[in-house]
Short mmCIF file of C-alpha atoms and ligand atoms in Angstrom, two decimals:
data_model
loop_
_atom_site.label_atom_id
_atom_site.label_comp_id
_atom_site.label_asym_id
_atom_site.label_seq_id
_atom_site.Cartn_x
_atom_site.Cartn_y
_atom_site.Cartn_z
CA MET C 1 -14.33 34.53 -44.44
CA ALA C 2 -13.15 31.51 -42.50
CA MET C 3 -15.51 30.01 -39.94
CA VAL C 4 -14.37 30.36 -36.34
CA THR C 5 -14.86 26.85 -35.02
CA SER C 6 -14.47 25.79 -31.42
CA LYS C 7 -11.29 24.02 -32.53
CA THR C 8 -9.69 27.24 -33.75
CA LEU C 9 -10.80 29.01 -30.59
CA PHE C 10 -9.04 26.26 -28.62
CA SER C 11 -5.85 26.83 -30.65
CA ILE C 12 -5.94 30.60 -30.22
CA PHE C 13 -6.69 30.78 -26.54
CA PHE C 14 -5.73 27.51 -24.92
CA ILE C 15 -2.55 26.25 -26.59
CA PRO C 16 -0.52 29.41 -25.70
CA LEU C 17 -1.71 28.97 -22.11
CA LEU C 18 -0.29 25.44 -22.00
CA PHE C 19 3.19 26.77 -22.68
CA SER C 20 2.93 29.85 -20.48
CA PRO C 21 5.12 30.09 -17.36
CA LEU C 22 1.95 30.21 -15.24
CA VAL C 23 1.29 26.51 -15.78
CA THR C 24 4.78 25.44 -14.78
CA SER C 25 4.75 27.50 -11.57
CA LYS C 26 5.91 25.90 -8.30
CA GLU C 27 2.53 24.90 -6.91
CA TYR C 28 2.24 22.30 -9.68
CA SER C 29 5.62 20.72 -9.02
CA PHE C 30 5.81 16.95 -8.67
CA ASP C 31 7.48 16.71 -5.27
CA LYS C 32 8.58 18.75 -2.31
CA SER C 33 10.03 18.20 1.16
CA LEU C 34 7.69 18.35 4.13
CA SER C 35 8.47 18.50 7.78
CA PRO C 36 7.03 15.48 9.66
CA LYS C 37 5.18 18.01 11.87
CA SER C 38 3.12 19.16 8.91
CA LEU C 39 1.49 15.68 8.93
CA HIS C 40 1.23 15.74 12.74
CA LEU C 41 3.87 13.00 13.01
CA ARG C 42 5.38 13.45 16.45
CA LYS C 43 6.48 10.43 18.40
CA GLU C 44 6.45 6.92 16.99
CA LYS C 45 4.62 4.51 19.29
CA LEU C 46 4.39 0.77 19.66
CA SER C 47 0.94 -0.85 19.92
CA HIS C 48 0.19 -4.44 20.79
CA LEU C 49 -3.08 -5.80 19.37
CA HIS C 50 -4.46 -9.17 20.40
CA PHE C 51 -7.46 -10.90 18.83
CA TYR C 52 -8.81 -14.19 17.50
CA PHE C 53 -9.23 -14.83 13.78
CA HIS C 54 -12.15 -17.06 12.76
CA ASP C 55 -11.64 -18.80 9.42
CA ILE C 56 -14.79 -20.68 8.45
CA VAL C 57 -14.45 -22.59 5.17
CA SER C 58 -17.32 -25.09 5.59
CA GLY C 59 -21.11 -24.93 5.91
CA GLN C 60 -23.73 -22.51 4.61
CA ASN C 61 -21.99 -19.30 5.69
CA PRO C 62 -18.26 -19.61 5.02
CA THR C 63 -16.08 -16.56 5.77
CA ALA C 64 -13.38 -17.75 3.35
CA VAL C 65 -14.05 -19.15 -0.13
CA ARG C 66 -11.85 -20.74 -2.77
CA VAL C 67 -11.73 -18.40 -5.77
CA ALA C 68 -9.09 -20.12 -7.93
CA GLN C 69 -6.98 -23.24 -8.23
CA ALA C 70 -4.63 -25.01 -10.67
CA PRO C 71 -5.36 -28.24 -12.56
CA ILE C 72 -3.01 -30.05 -10.12
CA THR C 73 -4.40 -28.49 -6.91
CA ASN C 74 -6.74 -31.38 -6.06
CA LYS C 75 -3.91 -33.92 -6.53
CA SER C 76 -1.44 -31.91 -4.42
CA PRO C 77 -1.08 -32.93 -0.74
CA THR C 78 -0.70 -29.21 0.10
CA ALA C 79 -3.48 -28.01 -2.25
CA PHE C 80 -0.74 -26.11 -4.07
CA GLY C 81 -2.26 -23.32 -6.18
CA ALA C 82 -5.49 -22.91 -4.22
CA VAL C 83 -6.41 -19.25 -3.74
CA MET C 84 -8.86 -18.24 -1.02
CA MET C 85 -10.65 -14.92 -0.48
CA ALA C 86 -11.40 -14.22 3.18
CA ASP C 87 -13.59 -11.84 5.13
CA ASP C 88 -12.87 -13.38 8.52
CA PRO C 89 -14.24 -11.99 11.79
CA LEU C 90 -11.70 -10.84 14.40
CA THR C 91 -12.94 -11.08 17.97
CA VAL C 92 -11.60 -9.99 21.31
CA GLY C 93 -12.21 -13.41 22.88
CA LEU C 94 -11.88 -16.88 21.45
CA GLU C 95 -15.61 -17.68 21.21
CA PRO C 96 -17.08 -16.91 17.75
CA ASN C 97 -19.81 -14.79 19.40
CA SER C 98 -17.30 -12.74 21.39
CA LYS C 99 -17.06 -8.98 20.66
CA LEU C 100 -16.16 -8.20 17.04
CA VAL C 101 -13.15 -5.85 16.76
CA GLY C 102 -12.56 -6.08 13.01
CA LYS C 103 -12.36 -8.19 9.88
CA ALA C 104 -9.41 -9.79 8.12
CA GLN C 105 -10.06 -9.13 4.45
CA GLY C 106 -7.83 -10.44 1.71
CA ILE C 107 -6.25 -13.41 0.06
CA TYR C 108 -4.44 -16.47 1.29
CA ALA C 109 -3.05 -19.01 -1.11
CA SER C 110 -1.20 -22.31 -0.98
CA ALA C 111 2.31 -21.42 -2.14
CA SER C 112 4.36 -24.43 -1.00
CA GLN C 113 4.52 -27.98 -2.38
CA ASP C 114 6.42 -29.51 0.56
CA GLU C 115 4.29 -28.47 3.53
CA LEU C 116 1.16 -26.38 3.97
CA GLY C 117 2.69 -22.92 3.53
CA LEU C 118 0.35 -20.06 2.77
CA LEU C 119 1.04 -16.71 1.17
CA MET C 120 -1.01 -14.29 3.31
CA VAL C 121 -2.05 -10.89 1.89
CA LEU C 122 -4.54 -9.42 4.36
CA ASN C 123 -5.89 -6.10 5.51
CA PHE C 124 -7.04 -6.08 9.11
CA ALA C 125 -9.93 -3.60 9.06
CA PHE C 126 -10.64 -2.57 12.64
CA MET C 127 -13.96 -1.29 14.02
CA GLU C 128 -13.19 -0.97 17.72
CA GLY C 129 -12.90 2.36 19.57
CA LYS C 130 -10.19 4.71 18.26
CA TYR C 131 -9.15 2.06 15.72
CA ASN C 132 -12.55 2.09 13.97
CA GLY C 133 -11.91 2.76 10.26
CA SER C 134 -8.16 2.13 10.47
CA THR C 135 -6.37 -0.73 8.77
CA VAL C 136 -3.13 -2.65 9.08
CA SER C 137 -1.71 -4.60 6.12
CA LEU C 138 -0.06 -7.98 6.57
CA LEU C 139 2.13 -9.81 4.06
CA GLY C 140 3.86 -13.03 4.95
CA ARG C 141 4.38 -16.76 4.89
CA ASN C 142 2.17 -18.88 7.10
CA ALA C 143 3.31 -22.48 7.65
CA VAL C 144 0.04 -23.38 9.34
CA PHE C 145 1.23 -26.57 11.04
CA SER C 146 4.15 -24.84 12.78
CA GLY C 147 3.65 -23.56 16.31
CA VAL C 148 3.92 -19.77 16.06
CA ARG C 149 4.15 -18.20 12.62
CA GLU C 150 5.58 -14.76 12.17
CA MET C 151 4.51 -12.45 9.36
CA SER C 152 5.26 -8.84 8.40
CA ILE C 153 3.10 -5.79 8.97
CA VAL C 154 3.95 -3.70 5.93
CA GLY C 155 1.75 -0.64 6.34
CA GLY C 156 -1.50 0.81 7.53
CA SER C 157 -4.00 3.64 7.31
CA VAL C 158 -5.44 6.41 9.51
CA VAL C 159 -4.12 5.72 13.06
CA PHE C 160 -1.73 3.17 11.54
CA ARG C 161 -0.16 5.47 8.92
CA PHE C 162 3.52 4.56 8.36
CA ALA C 163 2.94 1.28 10.23
CA ARG C 164 5.53 -1.46 10.31
CA GLY C 165 5.96 -4.43 12.58
CA TYR C 166 5.16 -8.08 12.85
CA ALA C 167 2.32 -10.45 13.59
CA GLN C 168 2.49 -13.77 15.40
CA ALA C 169 -0.20 -16.34 14.65
CA LYS C 170 -0.90 -19.45 16.68
CA THR C 171 -3.67 -21.91 15.85
CA PHE C 172 -5.98 -22.16 18.81
CA TRP C 173 -8.45 -24.62 17.31
CA LEU C 174 -8.60 -26.54 14.02
CA ASN C 175 -11.22 -28.95 12.75
CA THR C 176 -9.11 -31.16 10.46
CA THR C 177 -12.27 -32.52 8.78
CA SER C 178 -13.87 -29.22 7.80
CA GLY C 179 -10.76 -27.02 7.77
CA ASP C 180 -12.42 -24.43 10.03
CA ALA C 181 -9.96 -22.75 12.38
CA ILE C 182 -9.60 -20.21 15.16
CA VAL C 183 -6.20 -18.53 15.20
CA GLU C 184 -4.81 -16.30 17.94
CA TYR C 185 -3.03 -13.20 16.58
CA ASN C 186 -0.59 -10.89 18.37
CA LEU C 187 0.41 -7.78 16.40
CA TYR C 188 3.30 -5.52 17.37
CA VAL C 189 2.99 -2.33 15.35
CA LEU C 190 5.13 0.81 15.25
CA HIS C 191 3.10 3.82 14.06
CA TYR C 192 2.52 7.48 14.88
C1 LIG P 1 -17.37 2.78 13.22
O1 LIG P 1 -17.50 3.81 12.28
C2 LIG P 1 -18.66 3.69 11.46
C3 LIG P 1 -18.58 4.74 10.38
O2 LIG P 1 -18.18 5.98 10.88
C4 LIG P 1 -19.90 3.79 12.31
O3 LIG P 1 -21.06 3.65 11.52
C5 LIG P 1 -19.86 2.67 13.36
O4 LIG P 1 -20.96 2.78 14.23
C6 LIG P 1 -18.56 2.72 14.15
N1 LIG P 1 -18.48 1.52 14.98
C7 LIG P 1 -18.08 1.54 16.25
C8 LIG P 1 -18.05 0.22 16.93
O5 LIG P 1 -17.73 2.56 16.82
C1 LIG P 2 -15.68 -30.80 12.32
O1 LIG P 2 -16.21 -30.70 11.02
C2 LIG P 2 -17.05 -31.77 10.67
C3 LIG P 2 -17.41 -31.59 9.19
O2 LIG P 2 -17.96 -30.32 8.94
C4 LIG P 2 -18.25 -31.78 11.56
O3 LIG P 2 -19.09 -32.88 11.22
C5 LIG P 2 -17.80 -31.89 13.01
O4 LIG P 2 -18.91 -31.79 13.88
C6 LIG P 2 -16.80 -30.80 13.34
N1 LIG P 2 -16.24 -31.00 14.67
C7 LIG P 2 -16.29 -30.09 15.62
C8 LIG P 2 -15.65 -30.46 16.91
O5 LIG P 2 -16.81 -28.98 15.46
#
């Protein structure tokens, strides 16, 4: 008499189940239409957020560190190829010890050989009031020596679900020796 192994049991009981109509029933379908109301999406609103971004690259406690570079980066006048990882405090006022409203976490990298032009890929992670735990994602080009730089808001989470909009950045203070900077940010965000 043949041994009934767990493998044969699998074949007898489970394989027919895989091909049964039960498994392909509607509740397992890949996609379906939803009404916006089912996600509590009512009226789109526009929020304006204003804060100061503190980018500290020097000293014992930097908030942004270089994580990669190219062999030519140190010879490039724009540090082309340098990649920085930031966890920069965002404060309501311009003083570094002003109230913390969030952190800018992500990457900025030197992406231009002609002028200092950064590729910015940041999540603004907020911790203030109703925004605590919500994020906004920024993707854009930052020509840091221009007056006001505009970058895209490409999405967000929690209160910023379906976010889109733009950010304007203006350097408030820059130490050209150390590279430390305080940048004023204005965000205009459409969300629900
Ligand atoms: C933000 O939320 C976290 C986690 O829920 C909580 O620990 C923290 O105290 C909150 N911060 C503020 C400023 O409300
Ligand atoms: C600018 O940075 C340099 C080098 O870290 C430092 O010696 C100097 O005090 C800084 N200047 C200001 C105004 O903070």
